Each structure stands twice: as C-alpha cells, then as structure tokens.
mmCIF file of C-alpha atoms and ligand atoms in Angstrom:
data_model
loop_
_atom_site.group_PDB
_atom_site.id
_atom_site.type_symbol
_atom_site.label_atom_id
_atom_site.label_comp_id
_atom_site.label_asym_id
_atom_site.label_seq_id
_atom_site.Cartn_x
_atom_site.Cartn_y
_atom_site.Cartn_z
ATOM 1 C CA UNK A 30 121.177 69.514 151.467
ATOM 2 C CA UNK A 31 119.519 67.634 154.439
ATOM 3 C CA UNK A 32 119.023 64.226 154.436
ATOM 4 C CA UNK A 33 115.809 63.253 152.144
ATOM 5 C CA UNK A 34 112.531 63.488 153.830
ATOM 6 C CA UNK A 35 110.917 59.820 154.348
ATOM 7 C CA UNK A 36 107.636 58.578 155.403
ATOM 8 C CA UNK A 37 106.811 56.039 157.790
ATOM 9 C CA UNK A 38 106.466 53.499 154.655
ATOM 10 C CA UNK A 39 109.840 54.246 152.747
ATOM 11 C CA UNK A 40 107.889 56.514 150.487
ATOM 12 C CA UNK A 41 109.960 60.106 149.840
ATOM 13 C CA UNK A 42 108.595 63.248 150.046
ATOM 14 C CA UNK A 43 109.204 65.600 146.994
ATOM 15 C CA UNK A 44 106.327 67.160 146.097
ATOM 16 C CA UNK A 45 104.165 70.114 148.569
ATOM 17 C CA UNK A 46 100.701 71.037 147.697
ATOM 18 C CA UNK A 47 100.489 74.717 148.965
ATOM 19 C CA UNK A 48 96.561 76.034 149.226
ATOM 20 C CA UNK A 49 97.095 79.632 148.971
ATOM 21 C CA UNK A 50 93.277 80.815 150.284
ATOM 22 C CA UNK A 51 90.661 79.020 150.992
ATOM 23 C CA UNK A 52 88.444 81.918 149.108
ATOM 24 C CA UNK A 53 86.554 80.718 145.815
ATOM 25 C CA UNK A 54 84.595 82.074 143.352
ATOM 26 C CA UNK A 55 83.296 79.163 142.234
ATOM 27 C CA UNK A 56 80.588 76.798 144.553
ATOM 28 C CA UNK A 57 81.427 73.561 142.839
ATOM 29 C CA UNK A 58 79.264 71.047 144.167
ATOM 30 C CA UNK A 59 82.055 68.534 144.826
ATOM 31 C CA UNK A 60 84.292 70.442 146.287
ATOM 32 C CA UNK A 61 82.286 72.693 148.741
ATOM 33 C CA UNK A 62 79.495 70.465 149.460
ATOM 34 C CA UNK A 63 77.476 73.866 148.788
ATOM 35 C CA UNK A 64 77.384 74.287 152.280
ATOM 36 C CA UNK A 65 78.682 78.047 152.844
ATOM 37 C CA UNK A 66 81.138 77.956 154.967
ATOM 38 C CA UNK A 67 82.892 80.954 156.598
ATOM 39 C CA UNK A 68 86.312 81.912 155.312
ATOM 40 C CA UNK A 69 89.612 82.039 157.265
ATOM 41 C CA UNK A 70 90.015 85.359 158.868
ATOM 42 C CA UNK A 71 92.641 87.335 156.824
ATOM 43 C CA UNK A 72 95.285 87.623 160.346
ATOM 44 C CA UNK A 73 95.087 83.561 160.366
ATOM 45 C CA UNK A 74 96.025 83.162 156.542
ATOM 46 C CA UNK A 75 100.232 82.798 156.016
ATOM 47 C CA UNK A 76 101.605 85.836 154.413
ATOM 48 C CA UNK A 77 103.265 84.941 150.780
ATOM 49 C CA UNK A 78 106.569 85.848 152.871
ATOM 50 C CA UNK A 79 105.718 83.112 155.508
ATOM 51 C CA UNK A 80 104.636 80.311 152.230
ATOM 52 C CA UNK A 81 108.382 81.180 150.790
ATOM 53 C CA UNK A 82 109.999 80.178 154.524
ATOM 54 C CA UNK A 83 108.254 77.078 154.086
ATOM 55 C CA UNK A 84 109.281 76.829 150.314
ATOM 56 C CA UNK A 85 112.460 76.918 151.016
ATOM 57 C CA UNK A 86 112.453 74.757 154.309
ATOM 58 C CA UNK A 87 110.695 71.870 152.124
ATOM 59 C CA UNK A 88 113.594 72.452 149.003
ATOM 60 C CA UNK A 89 115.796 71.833 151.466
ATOM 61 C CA UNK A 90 114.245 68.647 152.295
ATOM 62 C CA UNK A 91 114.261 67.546 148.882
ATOM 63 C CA UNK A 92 110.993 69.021 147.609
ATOM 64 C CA UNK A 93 111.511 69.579 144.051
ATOM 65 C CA UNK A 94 107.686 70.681 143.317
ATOM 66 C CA UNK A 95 105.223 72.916 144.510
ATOM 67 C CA UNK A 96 101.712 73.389 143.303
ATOM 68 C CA UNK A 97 99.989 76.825 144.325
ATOM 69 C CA UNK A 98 96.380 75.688 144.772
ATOM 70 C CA UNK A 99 93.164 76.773 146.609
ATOM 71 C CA UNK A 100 90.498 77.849 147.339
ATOM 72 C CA UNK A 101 91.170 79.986 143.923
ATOM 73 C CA UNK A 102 94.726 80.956 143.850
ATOM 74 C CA UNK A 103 94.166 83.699 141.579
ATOM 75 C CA UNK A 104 91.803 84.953 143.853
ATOM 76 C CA UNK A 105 93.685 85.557 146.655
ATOM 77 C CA UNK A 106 95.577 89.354 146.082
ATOM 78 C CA UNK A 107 99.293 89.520 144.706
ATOM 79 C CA UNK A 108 99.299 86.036 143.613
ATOM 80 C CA UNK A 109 100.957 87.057 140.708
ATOM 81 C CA UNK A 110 103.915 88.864 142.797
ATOM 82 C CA UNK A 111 103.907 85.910 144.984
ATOM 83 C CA UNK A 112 104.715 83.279 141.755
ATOM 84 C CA UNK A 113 107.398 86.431 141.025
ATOM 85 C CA UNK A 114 108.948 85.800 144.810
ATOM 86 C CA UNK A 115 109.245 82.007 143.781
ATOM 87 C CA UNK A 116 110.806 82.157 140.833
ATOM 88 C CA UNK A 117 113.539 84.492 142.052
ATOM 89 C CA UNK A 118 114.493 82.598 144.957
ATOM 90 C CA UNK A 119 113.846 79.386 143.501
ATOM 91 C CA UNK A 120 114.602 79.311 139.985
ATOM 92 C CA UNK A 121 114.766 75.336 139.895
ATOM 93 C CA UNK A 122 111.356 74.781 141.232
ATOM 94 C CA UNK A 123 109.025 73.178 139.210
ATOM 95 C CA UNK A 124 106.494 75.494 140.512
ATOM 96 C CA UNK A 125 102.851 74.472 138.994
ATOM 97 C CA UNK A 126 98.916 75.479 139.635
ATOM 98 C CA UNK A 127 96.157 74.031 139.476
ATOM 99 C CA UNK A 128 92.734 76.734 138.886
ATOM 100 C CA UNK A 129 89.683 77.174 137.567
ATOM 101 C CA UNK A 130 90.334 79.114 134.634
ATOM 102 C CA UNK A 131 87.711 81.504 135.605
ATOM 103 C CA UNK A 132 90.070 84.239 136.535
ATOM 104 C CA UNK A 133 93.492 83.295 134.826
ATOM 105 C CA UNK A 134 93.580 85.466 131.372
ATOM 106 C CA UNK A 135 95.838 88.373 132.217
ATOM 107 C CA UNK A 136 98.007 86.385 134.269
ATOM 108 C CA UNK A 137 98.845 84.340 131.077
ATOM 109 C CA UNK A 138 102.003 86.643 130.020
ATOM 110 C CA UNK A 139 103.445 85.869 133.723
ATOM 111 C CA UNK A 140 102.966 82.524 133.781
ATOM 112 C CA UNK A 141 105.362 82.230 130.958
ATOM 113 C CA UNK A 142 107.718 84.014 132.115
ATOM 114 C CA UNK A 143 107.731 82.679 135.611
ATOM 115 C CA UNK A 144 108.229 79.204 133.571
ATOM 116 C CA UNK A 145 105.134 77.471 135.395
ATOM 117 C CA UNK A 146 105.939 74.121 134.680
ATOM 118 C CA UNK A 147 102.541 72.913 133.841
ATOM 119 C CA UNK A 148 98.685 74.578 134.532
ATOM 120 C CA UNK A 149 95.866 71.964 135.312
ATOM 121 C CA UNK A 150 92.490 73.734 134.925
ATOM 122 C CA UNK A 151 89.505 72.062 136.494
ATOM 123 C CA UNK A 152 86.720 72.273 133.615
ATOM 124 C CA UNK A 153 84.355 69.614 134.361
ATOM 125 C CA UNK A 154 82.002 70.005 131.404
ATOM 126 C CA UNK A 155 82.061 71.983 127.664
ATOM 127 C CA UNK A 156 78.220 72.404 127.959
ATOM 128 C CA UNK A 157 77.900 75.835 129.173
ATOM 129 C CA UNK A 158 74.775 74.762 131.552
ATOM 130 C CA UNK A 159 76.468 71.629 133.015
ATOM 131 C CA UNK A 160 79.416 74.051 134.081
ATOM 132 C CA UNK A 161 76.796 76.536 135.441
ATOM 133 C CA UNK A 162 75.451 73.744 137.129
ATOM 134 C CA UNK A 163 78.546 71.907 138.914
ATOM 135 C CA UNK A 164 80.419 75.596 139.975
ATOM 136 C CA UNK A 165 77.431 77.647 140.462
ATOM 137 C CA UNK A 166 78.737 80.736 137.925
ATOM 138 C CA UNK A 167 77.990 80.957 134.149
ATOM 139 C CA UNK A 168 81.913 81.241 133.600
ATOM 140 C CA UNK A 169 82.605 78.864 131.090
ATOM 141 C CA UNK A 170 83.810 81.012 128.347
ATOM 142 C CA UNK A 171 86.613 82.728 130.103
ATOM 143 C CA UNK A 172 87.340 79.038 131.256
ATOM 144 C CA UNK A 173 87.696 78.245 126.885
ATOM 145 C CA UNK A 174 89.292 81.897 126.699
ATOM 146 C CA UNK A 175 91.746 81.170 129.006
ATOM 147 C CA UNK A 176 92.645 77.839 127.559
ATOM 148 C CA UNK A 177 93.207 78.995 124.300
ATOM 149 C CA UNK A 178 95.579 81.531 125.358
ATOM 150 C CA UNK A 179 97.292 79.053 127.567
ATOM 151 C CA UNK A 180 98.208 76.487 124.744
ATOM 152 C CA UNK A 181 98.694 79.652 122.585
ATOM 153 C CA UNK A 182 101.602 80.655 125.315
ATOM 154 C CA UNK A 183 102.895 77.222 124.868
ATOM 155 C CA UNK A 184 101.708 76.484 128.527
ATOM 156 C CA UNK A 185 101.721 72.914 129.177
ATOM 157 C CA UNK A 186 97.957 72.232 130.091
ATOM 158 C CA UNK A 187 96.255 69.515 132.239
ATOM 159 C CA UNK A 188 92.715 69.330 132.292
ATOM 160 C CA UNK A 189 91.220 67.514 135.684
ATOM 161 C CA UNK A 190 87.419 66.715 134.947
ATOM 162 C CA UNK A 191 86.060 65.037 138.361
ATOM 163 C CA UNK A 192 83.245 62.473 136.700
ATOM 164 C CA UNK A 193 80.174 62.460 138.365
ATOM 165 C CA UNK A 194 77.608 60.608 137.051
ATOM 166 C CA UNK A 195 74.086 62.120 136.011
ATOM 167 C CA UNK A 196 76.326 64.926 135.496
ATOM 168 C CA UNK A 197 78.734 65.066 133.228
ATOM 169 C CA UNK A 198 78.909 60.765 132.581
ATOM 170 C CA UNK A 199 76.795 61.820 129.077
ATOM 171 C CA UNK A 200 79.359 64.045 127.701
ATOM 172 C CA UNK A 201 82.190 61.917 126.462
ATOM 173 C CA UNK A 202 82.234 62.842 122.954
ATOM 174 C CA UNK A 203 82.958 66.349 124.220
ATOM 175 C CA UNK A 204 86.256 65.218 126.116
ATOM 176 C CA UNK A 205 86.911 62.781 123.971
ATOM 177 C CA UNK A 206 86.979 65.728 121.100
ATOM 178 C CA UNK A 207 88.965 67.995 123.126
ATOM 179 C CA UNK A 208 91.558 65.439 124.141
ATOM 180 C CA UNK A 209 91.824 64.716 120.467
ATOM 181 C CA UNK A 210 91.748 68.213 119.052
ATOM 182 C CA UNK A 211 94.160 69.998 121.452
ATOM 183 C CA UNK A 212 97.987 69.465 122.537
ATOM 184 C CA UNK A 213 96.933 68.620 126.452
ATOM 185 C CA UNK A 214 96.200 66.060 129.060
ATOM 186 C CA UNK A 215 92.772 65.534 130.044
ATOM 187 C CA UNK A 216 92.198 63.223 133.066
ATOM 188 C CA UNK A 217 89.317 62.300 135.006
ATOM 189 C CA UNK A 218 89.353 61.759 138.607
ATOM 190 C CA UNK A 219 87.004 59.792 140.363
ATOM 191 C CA UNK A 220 84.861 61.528 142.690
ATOM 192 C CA UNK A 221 85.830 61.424 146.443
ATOM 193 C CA UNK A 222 84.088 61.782 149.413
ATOM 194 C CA UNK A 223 85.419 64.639 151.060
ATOM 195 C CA UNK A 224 83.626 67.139 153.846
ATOM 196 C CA UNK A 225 81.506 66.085 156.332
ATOM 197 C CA UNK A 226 78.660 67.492 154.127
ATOM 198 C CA UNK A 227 79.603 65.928 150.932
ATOM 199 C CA UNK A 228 76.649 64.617 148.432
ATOM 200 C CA UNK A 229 79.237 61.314 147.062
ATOM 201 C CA UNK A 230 76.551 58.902 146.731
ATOM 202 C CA UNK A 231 76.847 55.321 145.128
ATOM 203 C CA UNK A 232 74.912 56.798 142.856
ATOM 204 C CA UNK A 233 76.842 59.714 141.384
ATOM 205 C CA UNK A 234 80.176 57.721 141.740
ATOM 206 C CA UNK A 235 81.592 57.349 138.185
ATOM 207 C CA UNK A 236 84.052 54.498 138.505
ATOM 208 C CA UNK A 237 87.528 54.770 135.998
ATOM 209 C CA UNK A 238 86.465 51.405 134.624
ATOM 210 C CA UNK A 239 83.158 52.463 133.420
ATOM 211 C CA UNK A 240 84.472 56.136 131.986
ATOM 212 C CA UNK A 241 87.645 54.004 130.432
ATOM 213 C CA UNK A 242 84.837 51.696 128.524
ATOM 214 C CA UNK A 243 82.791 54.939 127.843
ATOM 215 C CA UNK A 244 86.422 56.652 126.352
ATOM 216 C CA UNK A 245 87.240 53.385 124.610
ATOM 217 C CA UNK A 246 84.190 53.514 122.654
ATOM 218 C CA UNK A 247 84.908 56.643 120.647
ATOM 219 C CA UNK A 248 89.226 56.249 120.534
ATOM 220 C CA UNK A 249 91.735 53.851 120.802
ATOM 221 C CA UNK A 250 93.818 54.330 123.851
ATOM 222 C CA UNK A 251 97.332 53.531 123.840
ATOM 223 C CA UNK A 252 98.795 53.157 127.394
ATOM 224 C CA UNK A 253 101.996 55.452 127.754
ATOM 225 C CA UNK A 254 104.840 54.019 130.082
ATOM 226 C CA UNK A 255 106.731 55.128 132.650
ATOM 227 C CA UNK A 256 105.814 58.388 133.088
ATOM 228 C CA UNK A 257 105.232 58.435 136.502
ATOM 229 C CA UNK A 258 107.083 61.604 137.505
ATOM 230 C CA UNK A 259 105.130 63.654 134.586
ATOM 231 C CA UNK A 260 101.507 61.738 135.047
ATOM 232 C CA UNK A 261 101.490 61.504 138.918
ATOM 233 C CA UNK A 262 98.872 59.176 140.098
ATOM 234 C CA UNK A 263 97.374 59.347 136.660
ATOM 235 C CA UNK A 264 97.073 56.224 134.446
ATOM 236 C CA UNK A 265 97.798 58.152 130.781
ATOM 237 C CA UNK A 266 96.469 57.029 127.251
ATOM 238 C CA UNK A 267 97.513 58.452 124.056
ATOM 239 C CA UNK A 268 94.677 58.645 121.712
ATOM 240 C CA UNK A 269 95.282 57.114 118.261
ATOM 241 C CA UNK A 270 95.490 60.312 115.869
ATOM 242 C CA UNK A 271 94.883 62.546 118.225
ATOM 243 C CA UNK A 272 96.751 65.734 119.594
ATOM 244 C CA UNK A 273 96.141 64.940 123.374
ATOM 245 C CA UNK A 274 96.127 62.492 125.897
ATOM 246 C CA UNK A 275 93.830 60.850 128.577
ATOM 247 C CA UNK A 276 94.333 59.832 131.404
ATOM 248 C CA UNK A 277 92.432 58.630 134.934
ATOM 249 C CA UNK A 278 93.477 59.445 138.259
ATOM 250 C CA UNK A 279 90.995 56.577 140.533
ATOM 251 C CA UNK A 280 91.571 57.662 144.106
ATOM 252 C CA UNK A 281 88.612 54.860 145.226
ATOM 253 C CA UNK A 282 89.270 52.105 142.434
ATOM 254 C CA UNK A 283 92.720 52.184 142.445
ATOM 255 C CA UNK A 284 94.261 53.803 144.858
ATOM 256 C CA UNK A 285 97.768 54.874 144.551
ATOM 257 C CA UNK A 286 99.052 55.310 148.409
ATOM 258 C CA UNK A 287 102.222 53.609 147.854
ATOM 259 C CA UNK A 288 103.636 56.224 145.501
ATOM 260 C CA UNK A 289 102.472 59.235 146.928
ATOM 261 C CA UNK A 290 104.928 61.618 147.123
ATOM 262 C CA UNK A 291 103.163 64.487 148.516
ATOM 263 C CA UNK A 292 102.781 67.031 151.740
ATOM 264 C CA UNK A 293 99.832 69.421 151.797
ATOM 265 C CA UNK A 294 99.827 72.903 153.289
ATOM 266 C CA UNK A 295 96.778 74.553 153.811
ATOM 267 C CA UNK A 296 96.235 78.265 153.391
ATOM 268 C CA UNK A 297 96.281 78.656 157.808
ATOM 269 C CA UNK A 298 99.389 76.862 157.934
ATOM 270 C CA UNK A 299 98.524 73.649 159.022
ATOM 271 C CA UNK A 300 100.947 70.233 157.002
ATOM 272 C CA UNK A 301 98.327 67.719 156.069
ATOM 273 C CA UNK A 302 100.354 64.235 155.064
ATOM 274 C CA UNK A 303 97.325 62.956 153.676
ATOM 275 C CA UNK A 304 94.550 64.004 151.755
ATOM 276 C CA UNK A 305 91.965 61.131 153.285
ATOM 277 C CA UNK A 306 93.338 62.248 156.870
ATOM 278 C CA UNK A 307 92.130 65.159 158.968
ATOM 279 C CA UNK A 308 95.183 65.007 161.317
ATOM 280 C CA UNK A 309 96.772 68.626 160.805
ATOM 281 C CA UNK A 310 100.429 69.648 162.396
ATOM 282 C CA UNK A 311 99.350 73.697 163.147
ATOM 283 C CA UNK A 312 102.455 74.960 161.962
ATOM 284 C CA UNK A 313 101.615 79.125 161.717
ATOM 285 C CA UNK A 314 102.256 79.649 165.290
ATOM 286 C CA UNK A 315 105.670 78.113 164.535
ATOM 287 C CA UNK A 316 106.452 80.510 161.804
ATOM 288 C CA UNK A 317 105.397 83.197 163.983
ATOM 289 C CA UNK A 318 107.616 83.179 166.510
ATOM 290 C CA UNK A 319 111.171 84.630 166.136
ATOM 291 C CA UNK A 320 112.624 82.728 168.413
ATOM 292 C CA UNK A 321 111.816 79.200 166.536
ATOM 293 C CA UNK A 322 113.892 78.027 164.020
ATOM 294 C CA UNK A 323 113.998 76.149 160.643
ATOM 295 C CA UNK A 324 115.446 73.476 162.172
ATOM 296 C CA UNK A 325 112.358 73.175 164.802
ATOM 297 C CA UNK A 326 110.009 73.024 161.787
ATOM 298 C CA UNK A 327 112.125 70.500 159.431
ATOM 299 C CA UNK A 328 111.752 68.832 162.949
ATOM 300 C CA UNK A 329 107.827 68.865 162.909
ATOM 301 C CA UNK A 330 107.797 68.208 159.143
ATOM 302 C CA UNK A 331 109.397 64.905 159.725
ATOM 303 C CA UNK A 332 107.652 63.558 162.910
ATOM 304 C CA UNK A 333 104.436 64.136 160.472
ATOM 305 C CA UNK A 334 105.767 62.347 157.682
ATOM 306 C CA UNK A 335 106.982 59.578 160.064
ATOM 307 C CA UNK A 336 103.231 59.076 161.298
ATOM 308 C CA UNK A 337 101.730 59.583 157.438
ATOM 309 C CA UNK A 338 98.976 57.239 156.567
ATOM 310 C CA UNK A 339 98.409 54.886 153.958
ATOM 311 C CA UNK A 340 95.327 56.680 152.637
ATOM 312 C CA UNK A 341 93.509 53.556 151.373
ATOM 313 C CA UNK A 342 93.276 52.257 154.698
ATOM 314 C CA UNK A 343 91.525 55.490 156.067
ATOM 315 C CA UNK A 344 89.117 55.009 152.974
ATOM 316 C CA UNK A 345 88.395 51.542 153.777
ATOM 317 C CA UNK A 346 87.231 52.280 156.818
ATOM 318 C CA UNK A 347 85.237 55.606 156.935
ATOM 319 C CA UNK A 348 82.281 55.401 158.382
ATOM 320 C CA UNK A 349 79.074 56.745 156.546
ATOM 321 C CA UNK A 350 79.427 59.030 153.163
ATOM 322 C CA UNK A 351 83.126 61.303 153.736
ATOM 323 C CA UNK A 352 86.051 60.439 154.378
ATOM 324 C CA UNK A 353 87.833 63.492 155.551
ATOM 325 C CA UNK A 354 85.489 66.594 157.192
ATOM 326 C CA UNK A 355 87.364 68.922 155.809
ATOM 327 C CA UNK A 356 85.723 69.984 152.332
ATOM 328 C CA UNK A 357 88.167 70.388 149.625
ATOM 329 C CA UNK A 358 87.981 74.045 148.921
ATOM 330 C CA UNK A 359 89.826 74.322 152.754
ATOM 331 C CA UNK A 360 92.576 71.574 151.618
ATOM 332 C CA UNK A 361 93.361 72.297 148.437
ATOM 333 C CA UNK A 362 92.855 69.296 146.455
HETATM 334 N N1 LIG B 420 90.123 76.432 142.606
HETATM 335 C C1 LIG B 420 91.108 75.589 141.997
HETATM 336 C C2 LIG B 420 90.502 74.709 140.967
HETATM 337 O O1 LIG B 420 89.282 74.727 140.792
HETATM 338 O O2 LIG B 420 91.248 74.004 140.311
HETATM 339 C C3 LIG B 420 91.959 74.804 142.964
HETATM 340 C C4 LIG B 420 91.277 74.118 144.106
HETATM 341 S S1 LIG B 420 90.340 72.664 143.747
HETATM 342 C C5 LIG B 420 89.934 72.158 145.394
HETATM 343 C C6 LIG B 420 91.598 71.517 143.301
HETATM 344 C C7 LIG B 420 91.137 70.242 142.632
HETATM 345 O O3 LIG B 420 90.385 69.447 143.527
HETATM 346 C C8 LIG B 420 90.327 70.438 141.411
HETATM 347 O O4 LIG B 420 90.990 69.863 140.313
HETATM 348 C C9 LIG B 420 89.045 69.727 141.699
HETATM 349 O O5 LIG B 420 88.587 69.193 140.538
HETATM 350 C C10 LIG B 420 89.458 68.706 142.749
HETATM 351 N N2 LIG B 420 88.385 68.240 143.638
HETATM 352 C C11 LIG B 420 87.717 68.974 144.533
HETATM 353 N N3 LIG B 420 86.805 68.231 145.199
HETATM 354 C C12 LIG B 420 86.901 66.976 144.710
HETATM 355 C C13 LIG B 420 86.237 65.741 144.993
HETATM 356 N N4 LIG B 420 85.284 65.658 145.926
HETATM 357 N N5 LIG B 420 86.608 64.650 144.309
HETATM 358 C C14 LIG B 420 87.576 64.725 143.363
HETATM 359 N N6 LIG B 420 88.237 65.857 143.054
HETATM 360 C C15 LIG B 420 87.910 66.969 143.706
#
C-alpha cells in the first residue's frame, strides 16, 4: 500500500464521504435552505464505475471507510447494484450510509447482505407534523417502518437529529424514549450554517449544552470512553437502563477539527477537505481522460489534503449567517 495519506496538520486521512446525487426527495429546511435549486445535469454526475476508481484509489491511500451519502442515495438509480460493486471489490470496506429513511424498506434485505457496517437515518422529530414540517413530505411512517425493519435485520442504526430550536427543542421525551426503548445511537448535531441561503439564526441555534441539560433531565447519562473510531466526532452517553445510547456531535460548541479524519466527494466529482470550506479540487475531468492516471489523482488527492483547513478557523471567521455557500444537499453532509 502507498504511504498513508496526511494532512497539512499531522491528521490522517481514512475515512471518504462519497455524495452519490445531489437529488432529494425531501426539502429539509436545514439542509436546502428551501431555496430550489437546479440539479446537476445527469452527463456531469460520476458514473458508479467512475465512484469505484476513486474507491479504490482512496483504499489505497489508507481509506478504510466510505459513507454513500446525498442528496438521497437511494434516490439516485442502481444504488443498490452500486453497494453490490463495492462489496465485491472491496470486501473489507466498512462501507456505511447515511439516508432519510423515506425510501430505504426494500433495500433492507441488501443491506445485510452487503454487510453495511452501520445506517444513520436522519429523523429529526417522532411527531408526524414536526417531520412534515422540517422535510417538507408527510413521510414519517415509512421513516418508523424502515427503522423497525432495520434493527429487525440486526442493522446497526444511528439516528442524527439536527436540533433546532422552536422546532424540535420541545420534544425530548420523544428521543429520550426512543434512545431508551431501542438498541441504537441517537445523536444530535448542532445546527450549522451552511448555504449562502441558510435560515441558522441565533435564534434557532440549539447549543449541545442546553440539549445535554434538557437530556439530563429525563436520564442519567453515563459517558462511554474511547470510542472514538465507532462514535466519530460524537460525544456518546449510555442511558442508565436503557437499550440505546446518546450522543452529541457540536460542530459550533465544540468543534472537533483536530481529529477529523475525513475527505468529501461530491456527486460532480469535485474532493472537498473540509466541510466549512468551499475550496473544491474538480477531479471528473481527471477521471475522464484515458490518458491520466491513478497516480496523477493520488497526486491531486494529496496536494488537497496538504492545504486542508482547520475548520474552526473558517467558522470563526465567516462573515454574516453561512459559513460555506454550498447548501448541504450538494455536499453531502
Ligand atoms: N439524504 C440523506 C439524509 O437525509 O440523511 C443524506 C444527506 S444529508 C445532507 C446528510 C446529513 O446532513 C443529515 O444527517 C442531515 O441531518 C445533516 N445536515 C444537513 N444540513 C445540516 C445543517 N445545516 N446542520 C447540521 N446538519 C445538517
């Protein structure tokens, strides 16, 4: 294998994001600023074939996990035969995705056998009109349908809630109960700025602190160590009695630059080394031409990890409400 892929700030690389589509079915507000936005012509999206290239380019760099992610992966056609490709040429990937649920059911059985190491469904509320509300579709009971059959598979299940106050902040005693009631993970993530046309306000920003002391008032937490590999940026909690775990991912609080471990590759082909930084190395072209090898890419891959950011710093000093302009639904999360 090459030599390990390194960031300008000692941190190794081991983990690639991979945004599939930037096509939704959802219109969460925090993620696509409901702004409608026109999708990425078809010709400009990578082909599954052109994702595995760079699969296997970043394995042999030392990338050990991938996450298929969005836009809705499942709504982007032969996703399932694409997970299929992965498996069979790399059968020690941890291969993971994260999804809304909303479209996941019959893809279950495949999951499983595809060993997906882990599923993280973003379910922001149990109250069927604060889901309408936040994604824009009355989905939420294939969301619950869907996560039944998961932990009825034996799927390992994360559940990523992004707080928002005045919109989900009153419904603790709902994820408190799930957390408590079901074998998963639920963590909350603070709500970042991201798009130019995001509505982050001071006001809707639900800090981890305040949602810890909100959690805290209905369970006792106990902290769970050294996890780091399983729990990512996530601080975990096991709850006393409980089936489940908590946990908080705080992005603005709390940030956790110096461990990230992460590349991002958005659904046009473009490595993003950080999610706070709009600085994209357009790498479809690359993959395009015959004549241009791996070696030329792994080339690219680590000039941009040489020059990645501390993210913090970027937040620190954004000017007005975003930090990024790209909205989520175009990076993947
Ligand atoms: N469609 C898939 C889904 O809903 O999980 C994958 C794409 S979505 C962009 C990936 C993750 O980004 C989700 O877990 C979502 O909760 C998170 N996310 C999007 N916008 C966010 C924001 N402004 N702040 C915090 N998390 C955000």
């Amino acid at each position: 294998m090459a030599r390990a892929l390194l960031d300008g700030h000692g941190r190794t690389v081991r983990y690639l994001r991979l945004s599939v589509t930037d096509r939704c079915n959802l219109r969460c507000l925090y993620c696509r600023s409901n702004v409608m936005q026109r999708c990425i012509p078809h010709s400009q999206i990578l082909r599954y074939e052109e994702i595995t290239r760079m699969v296997g380019i970043a394995a042999s760099l030392g990338v050990r996990k991938v996450r298929l992610t969005g836009g809705e992966p499942f709504a982007r056609k032969g996703c399932d035969g694409f997970l299929v490709m992965l498996h069979e040429r790399f059968p020690d990937l941890d291969v993971r995705i994260t999804t809304n649920g909303t479209l996941l059911a019959p893809y279950i059985p495949l999951l499983r056998h595809v060993r997906v190491g882990a599923v993280n469904l973003s379910l922001d509320s149990f109250d069927r009109a604060t889901f309408a509300r936040v994604t824009g579709r009355d989905l939420l009971p294939q969301v619950l349908a869907a996560l039944d059959a998961l932990l009825a598979a034996g799927i390992r299940v994360k559940i990523n809630v992004v707080a928002m106050r005045g919109v989900n902040d009153g419904q603790m005693d709902d994820f408190v109960h799930a957390a408590r009631n079901m074998p998963l993970d639920l963590r909350f993530i603070e709500f970042m700025p991201m798009g130019s046309a995001t509505p982050w306000s001071v006001e809707n920003f639900w800090s981890t602190a305040d949602i810890q002391a909100e959690a805290e008032r209905r369970a006792r937490l106990i902290p769970v160590t050294a996890d780091a590999a399983e729990s990512g940026p996530a601080r975990m909690y096991r709850i006393a009695g409980g089936l489940g775990r908590l946990g908080f991912i705080s992005p603005l609080t709390n940030h956790f630059c110096l461990s990230c471990n992460r590349l991002r590759l958005t659904s046009d082909g473009a490595l993003r080394t950080c999610l706070f930084a709009d600085k994209e190395y357009r790498l479809r072209g690359l993959l395009r031409q015959p004549r241009i090898t791996d070696e030329t890419i792994v080339r690219v891959i680590r000039r941009a990890c040489a020059d990645k950011p501390v993210g913090a710093e970027l937040l620190r000093a954004r000017r007005g409400a975003a930090v990024a302009v790209k909205q989520m639904v175009g990076i993947g999360g």
